[in-house]
Amino acid sequence: MEYELAEIRAHALFKDLGDQSLQRVLSNAVMSLFPRHSTLVTEGQRCDLLYMLFEGTATSTSVHRGRATTLFLLKPGAAFPLSSIVRNEVPLSTIVTQGPCRILMLPAEGVRALLSADNAFCLAVLNAMARTSRDKTREIKNLKLRSSAERLANWIHEMHRKTPKRRRLDLPMDKKTLALRLGMTPENLARGFAHLRAYGVRVEGRTIWIEDPGALARYADPSPLIDESQA
């Protein structure tokens, strides 16, 4: 699949690269379209490619002793598994596409060679990894400092914040996936929705009605030190 150089140049990892360095890192790059539910990275198995997501979404998941969890969602602009590529270690999670995804793939060896040779690229990667570290800290705080119902309330509040004039939200994923995303069991998710009825939240299938946004916001109590949108 062809790609536009201007689009690649606009990515955070490449915007400060010189033309020679950019041509070097793209010399063996391939842009591909992956269908839904494609496994790109498998936890514990060496990965020789850096994936850069330009369209679509993917999820990071992990399984241990039969228990599965969704760790985080990857959106356009994400580069993965970045820390594994930098350290030349196996990935710690599995990455699966949630729908059709357009992805640029770069050989890991070329990425590591450019890290050693180009300060601008090294700084861009450092910034990306620092951002990821902060995101993970926020996620840990969300899991450790809030009850499951409070996490659900904050998730609904954030979705409503993006469309404040609408009182109806359609779940962008099934409830099982949402429960995994929030660190809950499906049973806890159902109890969470029941708890939020007192705060103006009503659920019908995959539709959420927000009848009292103010009550929901007060219960959710978003924080700039936990919720990125509040920062």
mmCIF file with all atom_site columns, C-alpha atoms in Angstrom:
data_model
loop_
_atom_site.group_PDB
_atom_site.id
_atom_site.type_symbol
_atom_site.label_atom_id
_atom_site.label_alt_id
_atom_site.label_comp_id
_atom_site.label_asym_id
_atom_site.label_entity_id
_atom_site.label_seq_id
_atom_site.pdbx_PDB_ins_code
_atom_site.Cartn_x
_atom_site.Cartn_y
_atom_site.Cartn_z
_atom_site.occupancy
_atom_site.B_iso_or_equiv
_atom_site.pdbx_formal_charge
_atom_site.auth_seq_id
_atom_site.auth_comp_id
_atom_site.auth_asym_id
_atom_site.auth_atom_id
_atom_site.pdbx_PDB_model_num
ATOM 1   C CA . MET A 1 1   ? 0.000   0.000   0.000  1.00 0.00 ? 1   MET A CA 1
ATOM 2   C CA . GLU A 1 2   ? 1.300   3.453   -0.918 1.00 0.00 ? 2   GLU A CA 1
ATOM 3   C CA . TYR A 1 3   ? 1.683   6.196   1.672  1.00 0.00 ? 3   TYR A CA 1
ATOM 4   C CA . GLU A 1 4   ? 2.067   9.961   1.569  1.00 0.00 ? 4   GLU A CA 1
ATOM 5   C CA . LEU A 1 5   ? 5.442   11.192  2.769  1.00 0.00 ? 5   LEU A CA 1
ATOM 6   C CA . ALA A 1 6   ? 3.808   14.325  4.193  1.00 0.00 ? 6   ALA A CA 1
ATOM 7   C CA . GLU A 1 7   ? 1.585   12.169  6.390  1.00 0.00 ? 7   GLU A CA 1
ATOM 8   C CA . ILE A 1 8   ? 4.582   10.252  7.717  1.00 0.00 ? 8   ILE A CA 1
ATOM 9   C CA . ARG A 1 9   ? 6.516   13.482  8.259  1.00 0.00 ? 9   ARG A CA 1
ATOM 10  C CA . ALA A 1 10  ? 3.655   14.834  10.395 1.00 0.00 ? 10  ALA A CA 1
ATOM 11  C CA . HIS A 1 11  ? 3.936   11.979  12.920 1.00 0.00 ? 11  HIS A CA 1
ATOM 12  C CA . ALA A 1 12  ? 5.387   13.020  16.278 1.00 0.00 ? 12  ALA A CA 1
ATOM 13  C CA . LEU A 1 13  ? 8.300   10.586  15.949 1.00 0.00 ? 13  LEU A CA 1
ATOM 14  C CA . PHE A 1 14  ? 9.368   11.973  12.580 1.00 0.00 ? 14  PHE A CA 1
ATOM 15  C CA . LYS A 1 15  ? 8.445   15.657  12.462 1.00 0.00 ? 15  LYS A CA 1
ATOM 16  C CA . ASP A 1 16  ? 11.907  16.848  13.572 1.00 0.00 ? 16  ASP A CA 1
ATOM 17  C CA . LEU A 1 17  ? 13.921  14.349  11.540 1.00 0.00 ? 17  LEU A CA 1
ATOM 18  C CA . GLY A 1 18  ? 16.178  15.515  8.746  1.00 0.00 ? 18  GLY A CA 1
ATOM 19  C CA . ASP A 1 19  ? 15.367  14.309  5.241  1.00 0.00 ? 19  ASP A CA 1
ATOM 20  C CA . GLN A 1 20  ? 18.315  11.916  5.179  1.00 0.00 ? 20  GLN A CA 1
ATOM 21  C CA . SER A 1 21  ? 17.346  10.266  8.474  1.00 0.00 ? 21  SER A CA 1
ATOM 22  C CA . LEU A 1 22  ? 13.706  10.012  7.414  1.00 0.00 ? 22  LEU A CA 1
ATOM 23  C CA . GLN A 1 23  ? 14.644  8.351   4.139  1.00 0.00 ? 23  GLN A CA 1
ATOM 24  C CA . ARG A 1 24  ? 16.907  5.976   6.053  1.00 0.00 ? 24  ARG A CA 1
ATOM 25  C CA . VAL A 1 25  ? 14.227  4.809   8.477  1.00 0.00 ? 25  VAL A CA 1
ATOM 26  C CA . LEU A 1 26  ? 11.618  4.512   5.700  1.00 0.00 ? 26  LEU A CA 1
ATOM 27  C CA . SER A 1 27  ? 13.854  2.602   3.303  1.00 0.00 ? 27  SER A CA 1
ATOM 28  C CA . ASN A 1 28  ? 12.348  -0.747  4.330  1.00 0.00 ? 28  ASN A CA 1
ATOM 29  C CA . ALA A 1 29  ? 9.028   0.507   5.687  1.00 0.00 ? 29  ALA A CA 1
ATOM 30  C CA . VAL A 1 30  ? 5.731   -1.008  4.538  1.00 0.00 ? 30  VAL A CA 1
ATOM 31  C CA . MET A 1 31  ? 2.228   0.448   4.896  1.00 0.00 ? 31  MET A CA 1
ATOM 32  C CA . SER A 1 32  ? -0.511  -2.197  5.158  1.00 0.00 ? 32  SER A CA 1
ATOM 33  C CA . LEU A 1 33  ? -4.236  -2.400  5.851  1.00 0.00 ? 33  LEU A CA 1
ATOM 34  C CA . PHE A 1 34  ? -5.104  -5.005  8.509  1.00 0.00 ? 34  PHE A CA 1
ATOM 35  C CA . PRO A 1 35  ? -8.630  -6.402  8.971  1.00 0.00 ? 35  PRO A CA 1
ATOM 36  C CA . ARG A 1 36  ? -10.496 -6.509  12.257 1.00 0.00 ? 36  ARG A CA 1
ATOM 37  C CA . HIS A 1 37  ? -9.176  -8.888  14.942 1.00 0.00 ? 37  HIS A CA 1
ATOM 38  C CA . SER A 1 38  ? -5.701  -9.148  13.418 1.00 0.00 ? 38  SER A CA 1
ATOM 39  C CA . THR A 1 39  ? -3.051  -10.045 15.995 1.00 0.00 ? 39  THR A CA 1
ATOM 40  C CA . LEU A 1 40  ? -0.082  -7.743  15.380 1.00 0.00 ? 40  LEU A CA 1
ATOM 41  C CA . VAL A 1 41  ? 2.017   -8.392  18.481 1.00 0.00 ? 41  VAL A CA 1
ATOM 42  C CA . THR A 1 42  ? 1.952   -11.415 20.784 1.00 0.00 ? 42  THR A CA 1
ATOM 43  C CA . GLU A 1 43  ? 3.057   -11.107 24.399 1.00 0.00 ? 43  GLU A CA 1
ATOM 44  C CA . GLY A 1 44  ? 6.196   -13.048 25.193 1.00 0.00 ? 44  GLY A CA 1
ATOM 45  C CA . GLN A 1 45  ? 7.132   -13.485 21.538 1.00 0.00 ? 45  GLN A CA 1
ATOM 46  C CA . ARG A 1 46  ? 9.916   -11.415 20.008 1.00 0.00 ? 46  ARG A CA 1
ATOM 47  C CA . CYS A 1 47  ? 8.731   -8.665  17.691 1.00 0.00 ? 47  CYS A CA 1
ATOM 48  C CA . ASP A 1 48  ? 10.966  -7.466  14.860 1.00 0.00 ? 48  ASP A CA 1
ATOM 49  C CA . LEU A 1 49  ? 8.720   -4.608  13.722 1.00 0.00 ? 49  LEU A CA 1
ATOM 50  C CA . LEU A 1 50  ? 7.674   -1.242  15.089 1.00 0.00 ? 50  LEU A CA 1
ATOM 51  C CA . TYR A 1 51  ? 4.021   -0.612  14.211 1.00 0.00 ? 51  TYR A CA 1
ATOM 52  C CA . MET A 1 52  ? 2.757   2.942   13.707 1.00 0.00 ? 52  MET A CA 1
ATOM 53  C CA . LEU A 1 53  ? -1.025  3.271   13.704 1.00 0.00 ? 53  LEU A CA 1
ATOM 54  C CA . PHE A 1 54  ? -2.412  5.825   11.228 1.00 0.00 ? 54  PHE A CA 1
ATOM 55  C CA . GLU A 1 55  ? -6.064  4.756   10.989 1.00 0.00 ? 55  GLU A CA 1
ATOM 56  C CA . GLY A 1 56  ? -8.261  2.602   13.215 1.00 0.00 ? 56  GLY A CA 1
ATOM 57  C CA . THR A 1 57  ? -7.904  1.375   16.794 1.00 0.00 ? 57  THR A CA 1
ATOM 58  C CA . ALA A 1 58  ? -6.313  -1.600  18.520 1.00 0.00 ? 58  ALA A CA 1
ATOM 59  C CA . THR A 1 59  ? -6.267  -2.998  22.043 1.00 0.00 ? 59  THR A CA 1
ATOM 60  C CA . SER A 1 60  ? -3.473  -4.191  24.277 1.00 0.00 ? 60  SER A CA 1
ATOM 61  C CA . THR A 1 61  ? -4.496  -7.368  26.100 1.00 0.00 ? 61  THR A CA 1
ATOM 62  C CA . SER A 1 62  ? -2.911  -9.952  28.381 1.00 0.00 ? 62  SER A CA 1
ATOM 63  C CA . VAL A 1 63  ? -3.772  -13.423 29.674 1.00 0.00 ? 63  VAL A CA 1
ATOM 64  C CA . HIS A 1 64  ? -2.517  -15.227 32.773 1.00 0.00 ? 64  HIS A CA 1
ATOM 65  C CA . ARG A 1 65  ? -3.811  -18.550 34.110 1.00 0.00 ? 65  ARG A CA 1
ATOM 66  C CA . GLY A 1 66  ? -6.964  -18.264 32.062 1.00 0.00 ? 66  GLY A CA 1
ATOM 67  C CA . ARG A 1 67  ? -7.716  -14.734 33.215 1.00 0.00 ? 67  ARG A CA 1
ATOM 68  C CA . ALA A 1 68  ? -7.760  -12.067 30.499 1.00 0.00 ? 68  ALA A CA 1
ATOM 69  C CA . THR A 1 69  ? -7.677  -8.299  30.712 1.00 0.00 ? 69  THR A CA 1
ATOM 70  C CA . THR A 1 70  ? -7.648  -5.333  28.355 1.00 0.00 ? 70  THR A CA 1
ATOM 71  C CA . LEU A 1 71  ? -4.815  -3.013  29.346 1.00 0.00 ? 71  LEU A CA 1
ATOM 72  C CA . PHE A 1 72  ? -5.368  0.003   27.104 1.00 0.00 ? 72  PHE A CA 1
ATOM 73  C CA . LEU A 1 73  ? -6.675  1.254   23.780 1.00 0.00 ? 73  LEU A CA 1
ATOM 74  C CA . LEU A 1 74  ? -4.341  2.297   20.962 1.00 0.00 ? 74  LEU A CA 1
ATOM 75  C CA . LYS A 1 75  ? -5.460  5.181   18.751 1.00 0.00 ? 75  LYS A CA 1
ATOM 76  C CA . PRO A 1 76  ? -4.031  6.781   15.588 1.00 0.00 ? 76  PRO A CA 1
ATOM 77  C CA . GLY A 1 77  ? -0.578  8.151   16.332 1.00 0.00 ? 77  GLY A CA 1
ATOM 78  C CA . ALA A 1 78  ? 0.389   5.225   18.566 1.00 0.00 ? 78  ALA A CA 1
ATOM 79  C CA . ALA A 1 79  ? 3.724   3.468   17.983 1.00 0.00 ? 79  ALA A CA 1
ATOM 80  C CA . PHE A 1 80  ? 4.030   -0.038  19.429 1.00 0.00 ? 80  PHE A CA 1
ATOM 81  C CA . PRO A 1 81  ? 5.583   -2.018  21.017 1.00 0.00 ? 81  PRO A CA 1
ATOM 82  C CA . LEU A 1 82  ? 7.932   0.940   21.392 1.00 0.00 ? 82  LEU A CA 1
ATOM 83  C CA . SER A 1 83  ? 9.627   0.089   24.691 1.00 0.00 ? 83  SER A CA 1
ATOM 84  C CA . SER A 1 84  ? 10.189  -3.516  23.574 1.00 0.00 ? 84  SER A CA 1
ATOM 85  C CA . ILE A 1 85  ? 11.798  -2.329  20.337 1.00 0.00 ? 85  ILE A CA 1
ATOM 86  C CA . VAL A 1 86  ? 14.028  0.178   22.139 1.00 0.00 ? 86  VAL A CA 1
ATOM 87  C CA . ARG A 1 87  ? 15.193  -2.392  24.713 1.00 0.00 ? 87  ARG A CA 1
ATOM 88  C CA . ASN A 1 88  ? 15.193  -5.318  22.262 1.00 0.00 ? 88  ASN A CA 1
ATOM 89  C CA . GLU A 1 89  ? 13.013  -7.369  24.611 1.00 0.00 ? 89  GLU A CA 1
ATOM 90  C CA . VAL A 1 90  ? 9.820   -9.383  24.174 1.00 0.00 ? 90  VAL A CA 1
ATOM 91  C CA . PRO A 1 91  ? 6.507   -7.472  24.349 1.00 0.00 ? 91  PRO A CA 1
ATOM 92  C CA . LEU A 1 92  ? 4.532   -7.665  27.583 1.00 0.00 ? 92  LEU A CA 1
ATOM 93  C CA . SER A 1 93  ? 1.091   -7.629  25.927 1.00 0.00 ? 93  SER A CA 1
ATOM 94  C CA . THR A 1 94  ? -0.753  -8.738  22.820 1.00 0.00 ? 94  THR A CA 1
ATOM 95  C CA . ILE A 1 95  ? -1.960  -6.092  20.355 1.00 0.00 ? 95  ILE A CA 1
ATOM 96  C CA . VAL A 1 96  ? -5.098  -6.851  18.328 1.00 0.00 ? 96  VAL A CA 1
ATOM 97  C CA . THR A 1 97  ? -6.920  -4.587  15.847 1.00 0.00 ? 97  THR A CA 1
ATOM 98  C CA . GLN A 1 98  ? -10.495 -3.642  16.754 1.00 0.00 ? 98  GLN A CA 1
ATOM 99  C CA . GLY A 1 99  ? -11.457 -2.794  13.197 1.00 0.00 ? 99  GLY A CA 1
ATOM 100 C CA . PRO A 1 100 ? -9.692  -2.168  9.884  1.00 0.00 ? 100 PRO A CA 1
ATOM 101 C CA . CYS A 1 101 ? -6.342  -0.491  10.630 1.00 0.00 ? 101 CYS A CA 1
ATOM 102 C CA . ARG A 1 102 ? -3.841  1.240   8.360  1.00 0.00 ? 102 ARG A CA 1
ATOM 103 C CA . ILE A 1 103 ? -0.393  0.690   9.827  1.00 0.00 ? 103 ILE A CA 1
ATOM 104 C CA . LEU A 1 104 ? 3.176   1.572   8.885  1.00 0.00 ? 104 LEU A CA 1
ATOM 105 C CA . MET A 1 105 ? 5.683   -1.154  9.787  1.00 0.00 ? 105 MET A CA 1
ATOM 106 C CA . LEU A 1 106 ? 9.363   -0.396  10.378 1.00 0.00 ? 106 LEU A CA 1
ATOM 107 C CA . PRO A 1 107 ? 12.111  -3.003  10.914 1.00 0.00 ? 107 PRO A CA 1
ATOM 108 C CA . ALA A 1 108 ? 13.235  -2.909  14.558 1.00 0.00 ? 108 ALA A CA 1
ATOM 109 C CA . GLU A 1 109 ? 16.935  -2.964  13.714 1.00 0.00 ? 109 GLU A CA 1
ATOM 110 C CA . GLY A 1 110 ? 16.596  0.174   11.609 1.00 0.00 ? 110 GLY A CA 1
ATOM 111 C CA . VAL A 1 111 ? 14.727  1.943   14.414 1.00 0.00 ? 111 VAL A CA 1
ATOM 112 C CA . ARG A 1 112 ? 17.438  1.088   16.952 1.00 0.00 ? 112 ARG A CA 1
ATOM 113 C CA . ALA A 1 113 ? 20.178  2.167   14.531 1.00 0.00 ? 113 ALA A CA 1
ATOM 114 C CA . LEU A 1 114 ? 18.492  5.534   14.054 1.00 0.00 ? 114 LEU A CA 1
ATOM 115 C CA . LEU A 1 115 ? 18.159  5.951   17.823 1.00 0.00 ? 115 LEU A CA 1
ATOM 116 C CA . SER A 1 116 ? 21.945  5.729   18.094 1.00 0.00 ? 116 SER A CA 1
ATOM 117 C CA . ALA A 1 117 ? 22.584  8.082   15.190 1.00 0.00 ? 117 ALA A CA 1
ATOM 118 C CA . ASP A 1 118 ? 19.946  10.820  15.349 1.00 0.00 ? 118 ASP A CA 1
ATOM 119 C CA . ASN A 1 119 ? 19.398  12.995  18.439 1.00 0.00 ? 119 ASN A CA 1
ATOM 120 C CA . ALA A 1 120 ? 16.078  14.385  17.188 1.00 0.00 ? 120 ALA A CA 1
ATOM 121 C CA . PHE A 1 121 ? 14.650  10.896  16.759 1.00 0.00 ? 121 PHE A CA 1
ATOM 122 C CA . CYS A 1 122 ? 16.019  9.816   20.129 1.00 0.00 ? 122 CYS A CA 1
ATOM 123 C CA . LEU A 1 123 ? 14.324  12.786  21.818 1.00 0.00 ? 123 LEU A CA 1
ATOM 124 C CA . ALA A 1 124 ? 11.047  12.078  20.005 1.00 0.00 ? 124 ALA A CA 1
ATOM 125 C CA . VAL A 1 125 ? 11.086  8.455   21.188 1.00 0.00 ? 125 VAL A CA 1
ATOM 126 C CA . LEU A 1 126 ? 11.981  9.554   24.723 1.00 0.00 ? 126 LEU A CA 1
ATOM 127 C CA . ASN A 1 127 ? 9.051   11.969  24.717 1.00 0.00 ? 127 ASN A CA 1
ATOM 128 C CA . ALA A 1 128 ? 6.687   9.256   23.453 1.00 0.00 ? 128 ALA A CA 1
ATOM 129 C CA . MET A 1 129 ? 7.836   6.830   26.145 1.00 0.00 ? 129 MET A CA 1
ATOM 130 C CA . ALA A 1 130 ? 7.507   9.528   28.834 1.00 0.00 ? 130 ALA A CA 1
ATOM 131 C CA . ARG A 1 131 ? 3.943   10.199  27.689 1.00 0.00 ? 131 ARG A CA 1
ATOM 132 C CA . THR A 1 132 ? 3.158   6.488   27.842 1.00 0.00 ? 132 THR A CA 1
ATOM 133 C CA . SER A 1 133 ? 4.623   6.287   31.350 1.00 0.00 ? 133 SER A CA 1
ATOM 134 C CA . ARG A 1 134 ? 2.373   9.142   32.500 1.00 0.00 ? 134 ARG A CA 1
ATOM 135 C CA . ASP A 1 135 ? -0.661  7.518   30.889 1.00 0.00 ? 135 ASP A CA 1
ATOM 136 C CA . LYS A 1 136 ? 0.058   4.257   32.661 1.00 0.00 ? 136 LYS A CA 1
ATOM 137 C CA . THR A 1 137 ? 0.450   6.064   35.996 1.00 0.00 ? 137 THR A CA 1
ATOM 138 C CA . ARG A 1 138 ? -2.948  7.691   35.474 1.00 0.00 ? 138 ARG A CA 1
ATOM 139 C CA . GLU A 1 139 ? -4.448  4.282   34.690 1.00 0.00 ? 139 GLU A CA 1
ATOM 140 C CA . ILE A 1 140 ? -2.932  2.695   37.812 1.00 0.00 ? 140 ILE A CA 1
ATOM 141 C CA . LYS A 1 141 ? -4.275  5.540   39.956 1.00 0.00 ? 141 LYS A CA 1
ATOM 142 C CA . ASN A 1 142 ? -7.695  5.131   38.365 1.00 0.00 ? 142 ASN A CA 1
ATOM 143 C CA . LEU A 1 143 ? -7.680  1.419   39.242 1.00 0.00 ? 143 LEU A CA 1
ATOM 144 C CA . LYS A 1 144 ? -6.227  1.798   42.755 1.00 0.00 ? 144 LYS A CA 1
ATOM 145 C CA . LEU A 1 145 ? -8.008  4.924   43.989 1.00 0.00 ? 145 LEU A CA 1
ATOM 146 C CA . ARG A 1 146 ? -11.526 4.464   42.608 1.00 0.00 ? 146 ARG A CA 1
ATOM 147 C CA . SER A 1 147 ? -14.218 1.880   43.071 1.00 0.00 ? 147 SER A CA 1
ATOM 148 C CA . SER A 1 148 ? -15.482 0.052   40.002 1.00 0.00 ? 148 SER A CA 1
ATOM 149 C CA . ALA A 1 149 ? -18.624 2.218   39.961 1.00 0.00 ? 149 ALA A CA 1
ATOM 150 C CA . GLU A 1 150 ? -16.498 5.377   40.142 1.00 0.00 ? 150 GLU A CA 1
ATOM 151 C CA . ARG A 1 151 ? -14.362 4.188   37.228 1.00 0.00 ? 151 ARG A CA 1
ATOM 152 C CA . LEU A 1 152 ? -17.490 3.524   35.205 1.00 0.00 ? 152 LEU A CA 1
ATOM 153 C CA . ALA A 1 153 ? -18.900 6.939   36.124 1.00 0.00 ? 153 ALA A CA 1
ATOM 154 C CA . ASN A 1 154 ? -15.715 8.660   35.009 1.00 0.00 ? 154 ASN A CA 1
ATOM 155 C CA . TRP A 1 155 ? -15.684 6.745   31.735 1.00 0.00 ? 155 TRP A CA 1
ATOM 156 C CA . ILE A 1 156 ? -19.303 7.767   31.008 1.00 0.00 ? 156 ILE A CA 1
ATOM 157 C CA . HIS A 1 157 ? -18.579 11.347  32.090 1.00 0.00 ? 157 HIS A CA 1
ATOM 158 C CA . GLU A 1 158 ? -15.611 11.524  29.700 1.00 0.00 ? 158 GLU A CA 1
ATOM 159 C CA . MET A 1 159 ? -17.688 10.167  26.812 1.00 0.00 ? 159 MET A CA 1
ATOM 160 C CA . HIS A 1 160 ? -20.389 12.731  27.567 1.00 0.00 ? 160 HIS A CA 1
ATOM 161 C CA . ARG A 1 161 ? -17.822 15.534  27.809 1.00 0.00 ? 161 ARG A CA 1
ATOM 162 C CA . LYS A 1 162 ? -16.984 14.983  24.144 1.00 0.00 ? 162 LYS A CA 1
ATOM 163 C CA . THR A 1 163 ? -20.653 15.400  23.145 1.00 0.00 ? 163 THR A CA 1
ATOM 164 C CA . PRO A 1 164 ? -22.099 17.579  25.946 1.00 0.00 ? 164 PRO A CA 1
ATOM 165 C CA . LYS A 1 165 ? -25.334 18.432  24.116 1.00 0.00 ? 165 LYS A CA 1
ATOM 166 C CA . ARG A 1 166 ? -26.321 14.792  23.768 1.00 0.00 ? 166 ARG A CA 1
ATOM 167 C CA . ARG A 1 167 ? -28.010 12.872  26.544 1.00 0.00 ? 167 ARG A CA 1
ATOM 168 C CA . ARG A 1 168 ? -27.696 9.564   24.669 1.00 0.00 ? 168 ARG A CA 1
ATOM 169 C CA . LEU A 1 169 ? -24.450 7.618   24.310 1.00 0.00 ? 169 LEU A CA 1
ATOM 170 C CA . ASP A 1 170 ? -24.026 4.481   22.235 1.00 0.00 ? 170 ASP A CA 1
ATOM 171 C CA . LEU A 1 171 ? -21.413 2.094   23.580 1.00 0.00 ? 171 LEU A CA 1
ATOM 172 C CA . PRO A 1 172 ? -18.519 1.892   21.083 1.00 0.00 ? 172 PRO A CA 1
ATOM 173 C CA . MET A 1 173 ? -17.767 -1.663  22.293 1.00 0.00 ? 173 MET A CA 1
ATOM 174 C CA . ASP A 1 174 ? -19.630 -4.578  23.820 1.00 0.00 ? 174 ASP A CA 1
ATOM 175 C CA . LYS A 1 175 ? -20.098 -4.647  27.584 1.00 0.00 ? 175 LYS A CA 1
ATOM 176 C CA . LYS A 1 176 ? -17.620 -7.478  28.079 1.00 0.00 ? 176 LYS A CA 1
ATOM 177 C CA . THR A 1 177 ? -14.881 -5.423  26.409 1.00 0.00 ? 177 THR A CA 1
ATOM 178 C CA . LEU A 1 178 ? -15.866 -2.348  28.420 1.00 0.00 ? 178 LEU A CA 1
ATOM 179 C CA . ALA A 1 179 ? -15.679 -4.347  31.650 1.00 0.00 ? 179 ALA A CA 1
ATOM 180 C CA . LEU A 1 180 ? -12.185 -5.573  30.762 1.00 0.00 ? 180 LEU A CA 1
ATOM 181 C CA . ARG A 1 181 ? -11.157 -2.037  29.820 1.00 0.00 ? 181 ARG A CA 1
ATOM 182 C CA . LEU A 1 182 ? -12.238 -0.747  33.243 1.00 0.00 ? 182 LEU A CA 1
ATOM 183 C CA . GLY A 1 183 ? -10.701 -3.613  35.213 1.00 0.00 ? 183 GLY A CA 1
ATOM 184 C CA . MET A 1 184 ? -14.077 -5.114  36.105 1.00 0.00 ? 184 MET A CA 1
ATOM 185 C CA . THR A 1 185 ? -15.966 -8.362  35.661 1.00 0.00 ? 185 THR A CA 1
ATOM 186 C CA . PRO A 1 186 ? -19.194 -8.254  33.618 1.00 0.00 ? 186 PRO A CA 1
ATOM 187 C CA . GLU A 1 187 ? -21.081 -8.793  36.881 1.00 0.00 ? 187 GLU A CA 1
ATOM 188 C CA . ASN A 1 188 ? -19.375 -5.782  38.482 1.00 0.00 ? 188 ASN A CA 1
ATOM 189 C CA . LEU A 1 189 ? -20.178 -3.726  35.398 1.00 0.00 ? 189 LEU A CA 1
ATOM 190 C CA . ALA A 1 190 ? -23.865 -4.598  35.702 1.00 0.00 ? 190 ALA A CA 1
ATOM 191 C CA . ARG A 1 191 ? -23.797 -3.636  39.393 1.00 0.00 ? 191 ARG A CA 1
ATOM 192 C CA . GLY A 1 192 ? -21.999 -0.414  38.480 1.00 0.00 ? 192 GLY A CA 1
ATOM 193 C CA . PHE A 1 193 ? -24.717 0.572   36.019 1.00 0.00 ? 193 PHE A CA 1
ATOM 194 C CA . ALA A 1 194 ? -27.341 -0.236  38.641 1.00 0.00 ? 194 ALA A CA 1
ATOM 195 C CA . HIS A 1 195 ? -25.514 1.938   41.181 1.00 0.00 ? 195 HIS A CA 1
ATOM 196 C CA . LEU A 1 196 ? -25.394 4.871   38.759 1.00 0.00 ? 196 LEU A CA 1
ATOM 197 C CA . ARG A 1 197 ? -29.176 4.967   38.370 1.00 0.00 ? 197 ARG A CA 1
ATOM 198 C CA . ALA A 1 198 ? -29.196 7.167   41.471 1.00 0.00 ? 198 ALA A CA 1
ATOM 199 C CA . TYR A 1 199 ? -27.033 9.649   39.552 1.00 0.00 ? 199 TYR A CA 1
ATOM 200 C CA . GLY A 1 200 ? -29.165 9.918   36.443 1.00 0.00 ? 200 GLY A CA 1
ATOM 201 C CA . VAL A 1 201 ? -27.669 7.127   34.334 1.00 0.00 ? 201 VAL A CA 1
ATOM 202 C CA . ARG A 1 202 ? -30.007 4.685   32.614 1.00 0.00 ? 202 ARG A CA 1
ATOM 203 C CA . VAL A 1 203 ? -28.922 1.788   30.386 1.00 0.00 ? 203 VAL A CA 1
ATOM 204 C CA . GLU A 1 204 ? -30.873 0.088   27.609 1.00 0.00 ? 204 GLU A CA 1
ATOM 205 C CA . GLY A 1 205 ? -28.784 -2.555  25.830 1.00 0.00 ? 205 GLY A CA 1
ATOM 206 C CA . ARG A 1 206 ? -25.798 -0.694  24.376 1.00 0.00 ? 206 ARG A CA 1
ATOM 207 C CA . THR A 1 207 ? -27.431 2.718   24.840 1.00 0.00 ? 207 THR A CA 1
ATOM 208 C CA . ILE A 1 208 ? -26.681 4.901   27.868 1.00 0.00 ? 208 ILE A CA 1
ATOM 209 C CA . TRP A 1 209 ? -29.053 7.735   28.778 1.00 0.00 ? 209 TRP A CA 1
ATOM 210 C CA . ILE A 1 210 ? -27.590 10.532  30.904 1.00 0.00 ? 210 ILE A CA 1
ATOM 211 C CA . GLU A 1 211 ? -30.582 12.160  32.555 1.00 0.00 ? 211 GLU A CA 1
ATOM 212 C CA . ASP A 1 212 ? -28.649 14.252  35.102 1.00 0.00 ? 212 ASP A CA 1
ATOM 213 C CA . PRO A 1 213 ? -25.150 15.199  33.824 1.00 0.00 ? 213 PRO A CA 1
ATOM 214 C CA . GLY A 1 214 ? -24.494 17.338  36.895 1.00 0.00 ? 214 GLY A CA 1
ATOM 215 C CA . ALA A 1 215 ? -25.157 14.508  39.342 1.00 0.00 ? 215 ALA A CA 1
ATOM 216 C CA . LEU A 1 216 ? -22.992 12.176  37.280 1.00 0.00 ? 216 LEU A CA 1
ATOM 217 C CA . ALA A 1 217 ? -20.126 14.693  37.211 1.00 0.00 ? 217 ALA A CA 1
ATOM 218 C CA . ARG A 1 218 ? -20.297 15.235  40.967 1.00 0.00 ? 218 ARG A CA 1
ATOM 219 C CA . TYR A 1 219 ? -20.180 11.506  41.630 1.00 0.00 ? 219 TYR A CA 1
ATOM 220 C CA . ALA A 1 220 ? -17.392 10.901  39.109 1.00 0.00 ? 220 ALA A CA 1
ATOM 221 C CA . ASP A 1 221 ? -15.325 13.768  40.565 1.00 0.00 ? 221 ASP A CA 1
ATOM 222 C CA . PRO A 1 222 ? -12.764 13.875  37.690 1.00 0.00 ? 222 PRO A CA 1
ATOM 223 C CA . SER A 1 223 ? -9.231  14.885  38.655 1.00 0.00 ? 223 SER A CA 1
ATOM 224 C CA . PRO A 1 224 ? -6.458  16.531  36.581 1.00 0.00 ? 224 PRO A CA 1
ATOM 225 C CA . LEU A 1 225 ? -4.008  14.149  38.276 1.00 0.00 ? 225 LEU A CA 1
ATOM 226 C CA . ILE A 1 226 ? -5.861  11.059  37.097 1.00 0.00 ? 226 ILE A CA 1
ATOM 227 C CA . ASP A 1 227 ? -7.949  11.994  34.068 1.00 0.00 ? 227 ASP A CA 1
ATOM 228 C CA . GLU A 1 228 ? -5.985  13.317  31.118 1.00 0.00 ? 228 GLU A CA 1
ATOM 229 C CA . SER A 1 229 ? -8.877  15.405  29.776 1.00 0.00 ? 229 SER A CA 1
ATOM 230 C CA . GLN A 1 230 ? -8.889  17.388  33.039 1.00 0.00 ? 230 GLN A CA 1
ATOM 231 C CA . ALA A 1 231 ? -5.176  18.223  32.864 1.00 0.00 ? 231 ALA A CA 1
#
